[in-house]
Coordinates of C-alpha atoms and ligand atoms in Angstrom, one line a residue:
X905 CA 0.0 0.0 0.0
X906 CA 1.5 3.3 -1.0
X907 CA 1.1 6.1 1.5
X908 CA 0.6 9.7 0.7
X909 CA 0.3 12.4 3.2
X910 CA -3.0 14.3 3.3
X911 CA -1.3 17.4 1.8
X912 CA 0.0 15.5 -1.2
X913 CA -2.8 13.5 -2.5
X914 CA -5.5 12.9 0.0
X915 CA -6.3 16.6 -0.4
X916 CA -6.5 16.2 -4.1
X917 CA -9.9 14.8 -3.7
X918 CA -11.3 17.7 -1.6
X919 CA -14.5 19.1 -2.9
X920 CA -13.0 22.6 -2.8
X921 CA -13.3 24.2 -6.2
X922 CA -10.6 26.8 -6.7
X923 CA -10.9 26.7 -10.5
X924 CA -13.2 24.5 -12.6
X925 CA -10.5 22.7 -14.6
X926 CA -8.1 22.1 -11.7
X927 CA -9.6 22.3 -8.3
X928 CA -6.1 22.3 -6.8
X929 CA -4.9 25.5 -8.3
X930 CA -6.1 29.1 -8.1
X931 CA -4.5 29.9 -11.5
X932 CA -6.7 30.7 -14.5
X933 CA -4.6 29.6 -17.5
X934 CA -7.6 30.3 -19.8
X935 CA -7.0 34.0 -19.0
X936 CA -3.2 34.1 -19.2
X937 CA -0.6 31.4 -19.4
X938 CA 2.9 31.2 -18.1
X939 CA 5.1 29.9 -21.0
X940 CA 8.6 30.3 -19.5
X941 CA 10.1 30.7 -16.1
X942 CA 13.4 32.3 -15.3
X943 CA 14.6 31.6 -11.8
X944 CA 17.4 33.5 -10.0
X945 CA 17.9 32.1 -6.5
X946 CA 20.4 31.9 -3.8
X947 CA 20.6 28.8 -1.6
X948 CA 20.8 30.2 1.9
X949 CA 21.5 27.3 4.2
X950 CA 21.9 29.5 7.3
X951 CA 18.4 30.7 7.1
X952 CA 16.9 27.7 5.4
X953 CA 15.6 29.7 2.5
X954 CA 15.8 30.2 -1.2
X955 CA 15.7 33.9 -2.1
X956 CA 15.8 35.8 -5.3
X957 CA 13.3 36.1 -8.1
X958 CA 11.0 34.3 -10.5
X959 CA 10.3 35.9 -13.8
X960 CA 7.3 34.6 -15.7
X961 CA 6.8 35.0 -19.4
X962 CA 3.1 35.3 -20.2
X963 CA 0.7 34.6 -23.0
X964 CA -2.4 36.7 -22.6
X965 CA -5.3 34.6 -23.7
X966 CA -8.2 36.9 -22.8
X967 CA -7.8 40.5 -24.0
X968 CA -10.0 41.6 -21.1
X969 CA -8.1 39.8 -18.3
X970 CA -7.3 42.3 -15.5
X971 CA -4.9 40.2 -13.4
X972 CA -2.5 37.4 -13.2
X973 CA -3.4 34.8 -10.5
X974 CA -0.6 32.6 -9.1
X975 CA -0.3 29.8 -6.5
X976 CA 1.9 30.4 -3.5
X977 CA 2.4 28.9 -0.1
X978 CA 4.3 30.7 2.8
X979 CA 6.3 32.8 0.4
X980 CA 7.6 36.2 1.5
X981 CA 7.1 38.5 -1.3
X982 CA 9.2 41.7 -1.5
X983 CA 8.0 43.2 -4.7
X984 CA 6.5 42.5 -8.1
X985 CA 7.3 44.3 -11.3
X986 CA 6.2 44.2 -14.9
X987 CA 8.9 43.9 -17.5
X988 CA 8.1 45.4 -20.9
X989 CA 9.8 44.7 -24.2
X990 CA 12.6 47.1 -23.4
X991 CA 13.3 45.5 -20.0
X992 CA 11.9 48.5 -18.1
X993 CA 10.5 47.5 -14.7
X994 CA 7.2 48.9 -13.5
X995 CA 6.0 48.1 -10.0
X996 CA 2.7 46.2 -9.9
X997 CA 0.0 46.2 -7.2
X998 CA -0.8 42.7 -5.8
X999 CA -2.6 41.1 -3.0
X1000 CA -1.9 37.9 -1.2
X1001 CA -5.0 36.1 0.2
X1002 CA -5.0 34.5 3.6
X1003 CA -3.7 30.9 3.3
X1004 CA -6.0 27.9 2.6
X1005 CA -4.6 24.9 4.5
X1006 CA -4.4 22.8 1.4
X1007 CA -4.0 25.2 -1.5
X1008 CA -1.9 28.0 0.1
X1009 CA -2.3 31.7 -0.7
X1010 CA -3.8 33.0 -3.9
X1011 CA -1.6 35.7 -5.3
X1012 CA -3.5 38.2 -7.4
X1013 CA -1.3 40.6 -9.4
X1014 CA -3.0 43.6 -11.0
X1015 CA -1.9 43.6 -14.7
X1016 CA -4.2 45.9 -16.7
X1017 CA -1.4 46.5 -19.3
X1018 CA -0.8 42.8 -20.1
X1019 CA 3.0 42.9 -19.7
X1020 CA 5.1 40.3 -21.6
X1021 CA 6.6 39.2 -18.3
X1022 CA 6.3 39.7 -14.6
X1023 CA 9.0 39.4 -12.0
X1024 CA 8.3 38.4 -8.4
X1025 CA 11.1 39.0 -5.8
X1026 CA 10.6 36.7 -2.9
X1027 CA 12.0 34.2 -0.3
X1028 CA 10.8 30.9 0.8
X1029 CA 10.0 30.1 4.5
X1030 CA 12.0 27.5 6.5
X1031 CA 9.0 25.3 6.7
X1032 CA 8.3 25.2 3.0
X1033 CA 6.4 22.0 2.3
X1034 CA 8.2 21.4 -0.9
X1035 CA 11.7 21.6 0.5
X1036 CA 13.8 19.8 3.1
X1037 CA 16.8 21.4 4.7
X1038 CA 19.3 19.1 6.4
X1039 CA 22.2 20.1 8.7
X1040 CA 25.6 18.5 8.1
X1041 CA 24.9 16.2 11.0
X1042 CA 21.8 14.9 9.3
X1043 CA 23.7 13.8 6.1
X1044 CA 25.7 10.6 5.5
X1045 CA 29.0 12.4 5.2
X1046 CA 28.4 15.0 7.9
X1047 CA 30.4 17.7 6.2
X1048 CA 28.0 20.0 4.5
X1049 CA 24.3 20.9 4.6
X1050 CA 21.9 19.4 2.1
X1051 CA 18.6 20.7 0.6
X1052 CA 16.2 19.1 -1.8
X1053 CA 12.8 19.8 -3.3
X1054 CA 9.8 17.5 -3.8
X1055 CA 7.2 19.4 -5.8
X1056 CA 4.6 16.7 -6.6
X1057 CA 1.7 17.1 -6.1
X1058 CA 1.1 20.8 -5.2
X1059 CA 4.3 21.9 -3.4
X1060 CA 6.1 23.7 -6.2
X1061 CA 4.1 26.7 -5.0
X1062 CA 6.0 26.6 -1.7
X1063 CA 9.3 27.5 -3.4
X1064 CA 8.3 29.3 -6.6
X1065 CA 5.2 31.5 -7.2
X1066 CA 3.6 30.0 -10.3
X1067 CA 0.5 28.5 -12.0
X1068 CA 0.8 25.2 -10.0
X1069 CA -1.3 23.0 -12.2
X1070 CA -0.2 20.1 -14.3
X1071 CA -2.3 21.5 -17.1
X1072 CA 0.2 24.4 -17.6
X1073 CA 3.6 23.6 -19.2
X1074 CA 6.5 25.9 -19.4
X1075 CA 10.2 25.9 -20.2
X1076 CA 12.7 27.2 -17.7
X1077 CA 16.1 28.7 -17.1
X1078 CA 17.7 29.0 -13.7
X1079 CA 20.7 30.7 -12.2
X1080 CA 21.4 29.4 -8.7
X1081 CA 24.1 30.6 -6.3
X1082 CA 25.2 28.5 -3.4
X1083 CA 28.2 28.3 -1.0
X1084 CA 31.6 27.1 -2.4
X1085 CA 32.0 23.3 -2.5
X1086 CA 28.2 22.7 -2.8
X1087 CA 26.9 21.1 -6.0
X1088 CA 23.5 22.3 -7.2
X1089 CA 21.4 20.0 -9.5
X1090 CA 18.0 20.6 -11.1
X1091 CA 15.4 18.9 -13.3
X1092 CA 17.3 19.9 -16.4
X1093 CA 20.5 18.7 -18.1
X1094 CA 23.3 18.6 -15.4
X1095 CA 27.0 18.9 -16.1
X1096 CA 28.9 16.3 -14.0
X1097 CA 32.1 18.3 -14.5
X1098 CA 30.7 21.6 -13.4
X1099 CA 33.1 23.3 -11.0
X1100 CA 31.8 23.7 -7.4
X1101 CA 32.2 27.5 -7.6
X1102 CA 28.9 28.6 -6.2
X1103 CA 27.4 29.5 -9.6
X1104 CA 25.1 27.1 -11.5
X1105 CA 23.0 27.7 -14.6
X1106 CA 20.3 25.4 -16.0
X1107 CA 18.1 25.3 -19.1
X1108 CA 15.1 23.0 -19.5
X1109 CA 14.1 23.5 -23.1
X1110 CA 11.1 21.2 -23.0
X1111 CA 7.8 22.5 -21.6
X1112 CA 7.2 20.8 -18.3
X1113 CA 4.4 21.0 -15.7
X1114 CA 5.3 22.7 -12.4
X1115 CA 5.3 19.5 -10.3
X1116 CA 8.4 18.5 -12.2
X1117 CA 10.4 21.5 -11.1
X1118 CA 13.2 20.3 -8.9
X1119 CA 16.3 21.4 -7.2
X1120 CA 18.9 19.9 -4.8
X1121 CA 22.1 21.2 -3.3
X1122 CA 24.7 19.5 -1.1
X1123 CA 27.9 17.5 -0.9
X1124 CA 27.1 15.6 -4.1
X1125 CA 29.6 13.4 -6.0
X1126 CA 29.0 11.9 -9.5
X1127 CA 29.7 8.6 -11.1
X1128 CA 28.9 7.6 -14.6
X1129 CA 26.8 4.5 -15.3
X1130 CA 26.6 4.8 -19.0
X1131 CA 26.9 7.1 -22.1
X1132 CA 23.9 9.2 -21.0
X1133 CA 23.5 8.3 -17.4
X1134 CA 25.2 8.9 -14.0
X1135 CA 24.4 8.7 -10.4
X1136 CA 24.7 11.6 -8.1
X1137 CA 24.9 11.0 -4.3
X1138 CA 26.9 11.9 -1.2
X1139 CA 30.5 10.8 -1.7
X1140 CA 30.2 7.8 0.7
X1141 CA 27.1 6.5 -1.2
X1142 CA 28.0 7.1 -4.8
X1143 CA 29.9 3.9 -5.5
X1144 CA 27.2 1.7 -4.0
X1145 CA 24.6 3.6 -6.0
X1146 CA 26.5 3.3 -9.2
X1147 CA 26.7 -0.5 -8.7
X1148 CA 23.0 -0.9 -7.8
X1149 CA 22.0 1.2 -10.9
X1150 CA 24.5 -0.2 -13.4
X1151 CA 21.7 -1.4 -15.6
X1152 CA 20.3 2.1 -16.3
X1153 CA 21.4 2.3 -19.9
X1154 CA 19.9 -1.1 -20.6
X1155 CA 16.7 0.2 -19.2
X1156 CA 16.7 3.3 -21.3
X1157 CA 17.4 1.2 -24.5
X1158 CA 14.6 -1.2 -23.6
X1159 CA 12.1 1.6 -23.2
X1160 CA 13.2 3.2 -26.4
X1161 CA 12.8 0.0 -28.3
X1162 CA 9.2 -0.2 -27.1
X1163 CA 8.1 3.4 -27.2
X1164 CA 10.5 5.5 -29.3
X1165 CA 13.4 7.7 -28.6
X1166 CA 14.2 9.0 -25.1
X1167 CA 13.6 12.7 -25.7
X1168 CA 15.2 14.3 -22.6
X1169 CA 18.9 13.9 -23.4
X1170 CA 20.4 12.5 -20.2
X1171 CA 18.9 10.3 -17.5
X1172 CA 20.7 10.8 -14.2
X1173 CA 19.7 9.6 -10.8
X1174 CA 20.2 11.6 -7.6
X1175 CA 20.2 9.4 -4.5
X1176 CA 19.0 11.5 -1.6
X1177 CA 19.4 11.1 2.2
X1178 CA 17.0 8.6 3.7
X1179 CA 14.6 11.3 4.8
X1180 CA 13.4 11.7 1.2
X1181 CA 9.7 11.1 1.6
X1182 CA 9.1 9.0 -1.5
X1183 CA 10.7 6.0 -3.2
X1184 CA 11.4 8.0 -6.3
X1185 CA 10.4 11.1 -8.2
X1186 CA 10.6 11.4 -11.9
X1187 CA 12.2 14.8 -12.2
X1188 CA 13.1 15.3 -15.9
X1189 CA 16.8 14.5 -16.6
X1190 CA 17.4 13.7 -12.9
X1191 CA 15.3 11.2 -11.1
X1192 CA 15.4 11.7 -7.3
X1193 CA 15.6 8.4 -5.4
X1194 CA 15.5 7.0 -1.9
X1195 CA 18.7 5.3 -0.7
X1196 CA 16.4 2.5 0.8
X1197 CA 16.6 0.7 -2.6
X1198 CA 20.4 0.3 -2.3
X1199 CA 20.3 -3.2 -0.9
X1200 CA 23.3 -4.5 -2.8
X1201 CA 21.7 -7.1 -5.0
X1202 CA 19.7 -4.9 -7.5
X1203 CA 16.5 -6.5 -6.2
X1204 CA 14.7 -3.1 -5.9
X1205 CA 15.8 -1.4 -9.1
X1206 CA 12.4 -1.6 -10.7
X1207 CA 12.1 1.7 -8.9
X1208 CA 14.4 3.1 -11.6
X1209 CA 12.4 1.3 -14.3
X1210 CA 9.3 3.1 -12.9
X1211 CA 10.8 6.6 -12.8
X1212 CA 12.4 6.1 -16.2
X1213 CA 9.1 5.0 -17.6
X1214 CA 7.6 8.4 -16.5
X1215 CA 9.8 9.9 -19.2
X1216 CA 7.1 8.8 -21.6
X1217 CA 4.0 8.4 -19.3
X1218 CA 3.9 11.5 -17.2
X1219 CA 6.7 13.8 -18.3
X1220 CA 5.9 13.5 -22.0
X1221 CA 2.2 12.9 -21.8
X1222 CA 1.0 14.4 -18.5
X1223 CA -2.3 14.1 -16.6
X1224 CA -4.0 17.4 -16.8
X1225 CA -5.3 17.4 -13.3
X1226 CA -4.7 15.3 -10.1
X1227 CA -8.0 13.4 -10.7
X1228 CA -6.4 12.0 -13.9
X1229 CA -3.2 10.9 -12.2
X1230 CA -3.8 7.3 -13.1
X1231 CA -2.7 8.3 -16.6
X1232 CA 0.8 9.0 -15.1
X1233 CA 1.0 6.3 -12.5
X1234 CA -1.0 3.4 -14.0
X1235 CA 0.6 3.6 -17.5
X1236 CA 4.0 4.0 -15.8
X1237 CA 3.5 1.0 -13.6
X1238 CA 2.6 -1.1 -16.7
X1239 CA 5.7 0.2 -18.6
X1240 CA 7.9 -0.5 -15.5
X1241 CA 6.7 -4.1 -15.6
X1242 CA 7.7 -4.4 -19.3
X1243 CA 11.2 -3.0 -18.6
X1244 CA 11.6 -5.4 -15.6
X1245 CA 10.5 -8.3 -17.7
X1246 CA 12.9 -7.5 -20.5
X1247 CA 15.9 -7.1 -18.2
X1248 CA 15.3 -9.5 -15.3
X1249 CA 12.8 -12.0 -16.7
X1250 CA 9.0 -12.6 -16.6
X1251 CA 9.1 -14.5 -13.3
X1252 CA 10.3 -11.4 -11.4
X1253 CA 8.0 -9.0 -13.3
X1254 CA 5.1 -11.3 -12.5
X1255 CA 6.0 -11.4 -8.8
X1256 CA 6.0 -7.6 -8.7
X1257 CA 2.6 -7.5 -10.5
X1258 CA 1.2 -10.0 -8.0
X1259 CA 2.6 -8.2 -4.9
X1260 CA 0.8 -5.0 -5.9
X1261 CA -2.4 -6.7 -7.2
X1262 CA -2.9 -8.6 -4.0
X1263 CA -2.4 -5.5 -2.0
X1264 CA -5.0 -3.7 -4.1
X1265 CA -7.5 -6.6 -3.8
X1266 CA -7.0 -6.6 0.0
X1267 CA -7.6 -2.8 0.3
X1268 CA -10.0 -1.7 -2.4
X1269 CA -13.3 -3.0 -0.9
X1270 CA -12.8 -0.8 2.2
X1271 CA -12.3 2.4 0.2
X1272 CA -15.2 4.8 -0.4
X1273 CA -16.8 3.9 -3.8
X1274 CA -15.5 7.1 -5.5
X1275 CA -11.9 6.4 -4.5
X1276 CA -12.1 2.9 -6.1
X1277 CA -12.5 4.6 -9.6
X1278 CA -9.5 5.2 -11.8
X1279 CA -11.0 8.5 -12.8
X1280 CA -12.9 9.6 -9.7
X1281 CA -15.5 12.4 -9.5
X1282 CA -13.4 15.2 -7.8
X1283 CA -16.5 16.4 -6.0
X1284 CA -17.6 13.1 -4.5
X1285 CA -15.0 12.3 -2.0
X1286 CA -14.5 13.6 1.5
X1287 CA -11.3 15.2 2.8
X1288 CA -10.2 12.3 4.9
X1289 CA -10.1 9.7 2.2
X1290 CA -6.5 8.8 1.8
X1291 CA -5.1 8.0 -1.6
X1292 CA -4.5 4.4 -2.4
X1293 CA -3.0 2.0 -4.9
X1294 CA -5.9 2.5 -7.4
X1295 CA -4.1 4.8 -9.8
X1296 CA -1.0 2.6 -9.9
X1297 CA -2.3 -0.9 -9.6
X1298 CA -5.8 -0.8 -11.1
X1299 CA -4.4 1.5 -13.8
X1300 CA -1.6 -0.9 -14.7
X1301 CA -4.0 -3.9 -14.4
X1302 CA -6.2 -2.1 -17.0
X1303 CA -3.2 -1.7 -19.3
X1304 CA -2.2 -5.3 -18.9
X1305 CA -5.8 -6.3 -19.8
X1306 CA -5.6 -4.3 -23.0
X1307 CA -2.3 -5.9 -23.8
X1308 CA -3.8 -9.3 -23.3
X1309 CA -6.9 -8.7 -25.4
X1310 CA -5.2 -7.0 -28.3
X1311 CA -1.9 -8.8 -28.2
X1312 CA 1.5 -7.3 -27.5
X1313 CA 2.2 -6.2 -31.1
X1314 CA -0.9 -4.2 -31.5
X1315 CA -0.8 -2.8 -27.9
X1316 CA 2.8 -1.8 -28.1
X1317 CA 2.1 0.0 -31.4
X1318 CA -0.9 1.7 -29.9
X1319 CA 1.0 2.9 -26.8
X1320 CA 3.9 4.2 -28.9
X1321 CA 1.3 6.1 -31.0
X1322 CA -0.4 7.5 -27.9
X1323 CA 2.9 8.9 -26.5
X1324 CA 3.8 10.5 -29.9
X1325 CA 0.3 11.9 -30.5
X1326 CA 0.1 13.6 -27.1
X1327 CA 3.9 14.4 -26.7
X1328 CA 4.5 17.5 -24.5
X1329 CA 0.8 17.9 -23.7
X1330 CA -1.3 17.6 -20.6
X1331 CA -4.4 15.5 -21.1
X1332 CA -7.6 14.4 -19.3
X1333 CA -8.8 10.8 -19.0
X1334 CA -11.5 11.7 -21.5
X1335 CA -8.9 12.8 -24.1
X1336 CA -7.0 9.5 -23.5
X1337 CA -10.3 7.6 -24.1
X1338 CA -11.0 9.7 -27.2
X1339 CA -7.7 8.3 -28.6
X1340 CA -8.1 4.8 -27.3
X1341 CA -11.5 4.3 -29.0
X1342 CA -10.5 4.7 -32.7
X1343 CA -6.9 3.6 -32.3
X1344 CA -7.4 0.4 -30.5
X1345 CA -10.9 -0.6 -29.5
X1346 CA -12.6 0.1 -32.8
X1347 CA -9.6 -0.7 -34.9
X1348 CA -9.7 -4.4 -33.8
X1349 CA -13.4 -5.1 -33.3
X1350 CA -14.6 -7.9 -31.1
X1351 CA -11.7 -7.8 -28.6
X1352 CA -13.1 -5.5 -25.9
X1353 CA -16.3 -3.7 -25.7
X1354 CA -16.6 0.0 -24.9
X1355 CA -18.7 -0.9 -21.9
X1356 CA -15.8 -2.9 -20.5
X1357 CA -13.4 0.1 -21.0
X1358 CA -15.8 2.3 -19.1
X1359 CA -16.2 -0.1 -16.3
X1360 CA -12.4 -0.2 -15.8
X1361 CA -12.2 3.6 -15.8
X1362 CA -15.3 4.8 -14.1
X1363 CA -16.4 1.6 -12.2
X1364 CA -15.7 0.7 -8.6
X1365 CA -13.8 -2.4 -7.6
X1366 CA -11.9 -4.6 -10.0
X1367 CA -13.7 -6.1 -13.0
X1368 CA -14.6 -9.7 -12.4
X1369 CA -12.8 -11.3 -15.3
X1370 CA -9.5 -9.3 -14.7
X1371 CA -6.7 -11.9 -14.8
X1372 CA -3.4 -12.1 -13.0
X1373 CA -0.2 -13.9 -14.0
X1374 CA 0.8 -17.2 -12.3
X1375 CA 3.8 -17.4 -10.0
X1376 CA 4.8 -21.0 -9.1
X1377 CA 7.3 -19.6 -6.5
X1378 CA 4.6 -17.6 -4.8
X1379 CA 2.3 -20.6 -4.9
X1380 CA 5.0 -22.6 -3.1
X1381 CA 5.3 -19.8 -0.5
X1382 CA 1.5 -19.9 0.1
X1383 CA 1.7 -23.6 0.7
X1384 CA 4.6 -23.4 3.1
X1385 CA 3.1 -20.5 4.9
X1386 CA -0.1 -22.4 5.5
X1387 CA 1.8 -25.4 6.9
X1388 CA 3.9 -23.1 9.0
X1389 CA 0.8 -21.4 10.5
X1390 CA -0.9 -24.8 11.0
X1391 CA 2.2 -26.0 12.9
X1392 CA 3.1 -28.8 10.5
X1393 CA 6.2 -27.0 9.2
X1394 CA 8.8 -25.3 11.5
X1395 CA 10.1 -21.9 10.7
X1396 CA 13.5 -23.3 10.0
X1397 CA 12.1 -25.7 7.5
X1398 CA 10.7 -22.9 5.3
X1399 CA 12.5 -23.0 2.1
X1400 CA 13.5 -19.3 2.5
X1401 CA 17.2 -19.5 1.9
X1402 CA 16.7 -18.8 -1.7
X1403 CA 13.9 -16.3 -1.4
X1404 CA 14.5 -13.0 -3.1
X1405 CA 13.3 -9.6 -1.8
X1406 CA 9.9 -9.9 -3.5
X1407 CA 9.4 -13.4 -2.1
X1408 CA 10.1 -12.2 1.5
X1409 CA 7.7 -9.3 0.9
X1410 CA 5.1 -11.7 -0.4
X1411 CA 5.5 -14.1 2.5
X1412 CA 5.2 -11.3 5.1
X1413 CA 2.3 -9.6 3.2
X1414 CA 0.3 -12.8 3.4
X1415 CA 0.8 -13.5 7.1
X1416 CA -2.4 -12.8 9.1
X1417 CA -2.7 -9.2 10.3
X1418 CA -2.1 -10.3 13.9
X1419 CA 0.2 -13.3 13.8
X1420 CA 0.6 -15.3 17.0
X1421 CA 3.6 -14.2 19.0
X1422 CA 5.2 -17.7 19.2
X1423 CA 5.1 -17.9 15.4
X1424 CA 6.8 -14.5 15.1
X1425 CA 9.5 -15.5 17.6
X1426 CA 10.2 -18.7 15.7
X1427 CA 10.5 -16.8 12.4
X1428 CA 12.9 -14.3 13.9
X1429 CA 15.0 -17.0 15.5
X1430 CA 15.3 -18.9 12.2
X1431 CA 15.7 -16.0 9.8
X1432 CA 17.0 -13.1 11.8
X1433 CA 14.6 -10.6 10.4
X1434 CA 15.1 -8.0 13.2
X1435 CA 17.9 -5.6 12.1
X1436 CA 17.5 -6.6 8.4
X1437 CA 19.3 -4.1 6.1
X1438 CA 16.5 -4.4 3.6
X1439 CA 13.9 -1.8 4.6
X1440 CA 11.1 -3.3 2.5
X1441 CA 11.4 -6.5 4.5
X1442 CA 12.0 -4.5 7.7
X1443 CA 8.9 -2.5 7.4
X1444 CA 6.8 -5.6 6.9
X1445 CA 8.5 -7.6 9.6
X1446 CA 8.3 -4.8 12.3
X1447 CA 4.7 -4.2 11.5
X1448 CA 3.9 -7.8 12.2
X1449 CA 6.1 -8.0 15.3
X1450 CA 4.5 -4.9 16.8
X1451 CA 1.0 -6.0 16.0
X1452 CA 1.8 -9.5 17.5
X1453 CA 3.1 -8.0 20.7
X1454 CA 6.8 -8.8 20.3
X1455 CA 8.3 -5.9 22.3
X1456 CA 11.8 -7.2 21.8
X1457 CA 11.8 -5.7 18.2
X1458 CA 10.9 -2.2 19.4
X1459 CA 14.4 -0.8 19.5
X1460 CA 15.2 -2.1 16.0
X1461 CA 11.9 -0.7 14.8
X1462 CA 12.7 2.6 16.4
X1463 CA 16.1 2.7 14.6
X1464 CA 14.4 2.0 11.3
X1465 CA 11.8 4.8 11.9
X1466 CA 14.4 7.4 13.0
X1467 CA 16.7 6.6 10.1
X1468 CA 14.1 6.4 7.3
X1469 CA 11.7 9.2 6.5
X1470 CA 10.2 7.6 3.4
X1471 CA 6.4 7.7 4.1
X1472 CA 5.7 4.2 2.8
X1473 CA 8.4 2.6 4.9
X1474 CA 7.8 4.5 8.2
X1475 CA 4.1 5.4 8.6
X1476 CA 3.0 1.7 8.8
X1477 CA 5.1 1.3 11.9
X1478 CA 3.7 4.4 13.6
X1479 CA 0.2 3.0 12.7
X1480 CA 1.1 -0.3 14.3
X1481 CA 2.5 1.3 17.4
X1482 CA -0.5 3.6 18.1
X1483 CA -2.9 0.6 18.4
X1484 CA -1.9 0.2 22.1
X1485 CA -1.3 2.8 24.8
X1486 CA 2.2 1.5 25.5
X1487 CA 3.0 1.4 21.8
X1488 CA 1.7 4.9 21.4
X1489 CA 3.8 6.3 24.2
X1490 CA 6.9 4.6 22.7
X1491 CA 6.1 5.9 19.2
X1492 CA 5.8 9.4 20.6
X1493 CA 9.3 9.0 22.0
X1494 CA 10.6 7.8 18.7
X1495 CA 9.0 10.7 17.0
X1496 CA 10.6 13.2 19.4
X1497 CA 14.0 11.8 18.3
X1498 CA 13.2 11.5 14.6
X1499 CA 11.2 14.7 14.0
X1500 CA 14.1 17.1 13.3
X1501 CA 15.4 14.8 10.6
X1502 CA 12.0 14.3 8.9
X1503 CA 10.7 16.1 5.8
X1504 CA 7.8 18.5 6.5
X1505 CA 5.4 16.0 4.8
X1506 CA 6.6 13.1 7.0
X1507 CA 6.2 15.3 10.1
X1508 CA 2.6 16.2 9.1
X1509 CA 1.7 12.6 8.3
X1510 CA 3.1 11.3 11.7
X1511 CA 1.3 14.0 13.6
X1512 CA -1.9 13.1 11.8
X1513 CA -1.5 9.5 12.9
X1514 CA -1.1 10.6 16.6
X1515 CA -4.1 12.9 16.3
X1516 CA -6.3 10.2 14.9
X1517 CA -5.2 7.7 17.6
X1518 CA -5.9 10.3 20.3
X1519 CA -9.3 11.0 18.9
X1520 CA -10.1 7.3 18.8
X1521 CA -9.1 7.1 22.4
X1522 CA -6.2 4.7 21.8
Ligands
BES1221 N1 5.5 10.4 -9.1 C1 5.6 9.4 -8.1 C2 5.8 10.0 -6.7 C3 4.7 10.8 -6.1 C4 3.4 10.6 -6.5 C5 5.0 11.9 -5.3 C6 2.4 11.4 -6.0 C7 4.0 12.7 -4.8 C8 2.7 12.5 -5.1 C9 6.7 8.4 -8.4 O1 6.9 8.1 -9.7 C10 6.3 7.1 -7.7 O2 5.3 6.5 -8.0 N2 7.2 6.6 -6.8 C11 7.0 5.4 -6.0 C12 7.9 4.3 -6.5 C13 7.4 3.4 -7.5 C14 8.4 2.3 -7.7 C15 6.1 2.9 -7.3 C16 7.2 5.7 -4.6 O3 7.7 6.7 -4.3 O4 7.0 4.8 -3.8
ZN1222 ZN1 5.3 7.0 -10.5

């Protein structure tokens, strides 16, 4: 189960309507559109702020438009000027509305003269939800501070004033100053040989949506992994990362063979400190990734396949609003599976498919009906409904179903055509369906009815005849697990020596929610799960051990939770702890130690878990 904090995606389903086309942005791109951004910022580690200016080039769509409306969150605005053709600056009047908890502050700039561009001079606040600032002590190498952004979904507005909607695409330039010896990278082409002289320039010539705007700065080393790929990471991490991600070029070549040329030039990966709140983020030219996938055996590198796949599904063809996000994540999860299959074999790809499909099957029935839909009605869901695996796993299941019905050849050609047709555009679910109908469904009649397509996209649950791959190895695990729980097989006799990461994940996922304590202790004695260096296994193991009352694992669980800020690997353990009063008290102590090292999103998400537990009287 993927976990998203309320501010990221849960809030995306709020019934608030800021603007009809995208309820999560105040911007009115039908009046005036930002076409280019020029950033000029200084990275000020001492004050935990970015300060400088953002200059927006504008296309005036409505001749009668009187203002430019932008999204902001906790920005300190010093002044705003209009820039005419001659470069002459004229001060503009503006007003910043009181903040909305989810959307931030609407910035209305009075622009009766329709200037060609507008410059906003501003600084971010230390608590910016789209940035994390780490002190040297909070980094792996302890020498220099570190800063990184995470803009998706609606956090770009906390570090740049802009039209923060995926429906708006713009090119960008940036000039970033930073202390000596610090490397700055962005979601644009990065130069591995750039001197660390405090002055960096970037140019992203392709129009991108705001959620793909990204920056990081710190003690960052570089190591090449191929002709157009490298890893960036703190010096003590970079070799390990280069080894783990050594197949990157093969992945790019595989995706190109399927869907056409990689259009972004380079594909680099920045490995962040473990507080990075997600597994990966598909920032153009420079994927941001968690170090928790560096397990030494390449078993979790489908994360790279996933983020790379977004270079087609997401970055090239983008969901126009957050309600359409399955177009990004569902198609990407499908493509990820294809890359994994080509490089590591069908058995592994099928295991990964089954792991996520089983999780979806387990969870979907308990979701509110609207949240079970690939394309939900944005007005129909309450604020507390957290986002789930539907976009990823129901979305990719739909794609696999299309592949099955139409055959690989026809479906591959269709998908390649789809990416080319909508390249560098932001589209709605309905535009995708408008292309699907003539180019696949009606082109090969009798394979899939339109009613079936609609039930996948707009229906609840999972269509009855949806099929899944077989995995003989998972079947064996199911049998052994049953025997182990029944007491006819000892923990030591489980055939687990050869289990890969996915097989351990599957075994642990399928154990009962509350597994008897003696069984847990037998497992740990035989397989030494406590203290595992593999955080995917650790998260699952500690969840079971906490739920089953095995207090001996608490210190190791605490170490995992303090070290790792990735939401998906840490929140389940807080949730397991708060189920009992003693557990809650312990989790509060853990949080007190961990908080300073957590990303603002992780802090908010953990606090929400405590608040909910308190309310429930736990
Ligand atoms: N684009 C997402 C991350 C994201 C989604 C951030 C929504 C904020 C809001 C990224 O491509 C992703 O899906 N990452 C996954 C890893 C993947 C292997 C499923 C993650 O972070 O767990
Ligand atoms: Zn993704």
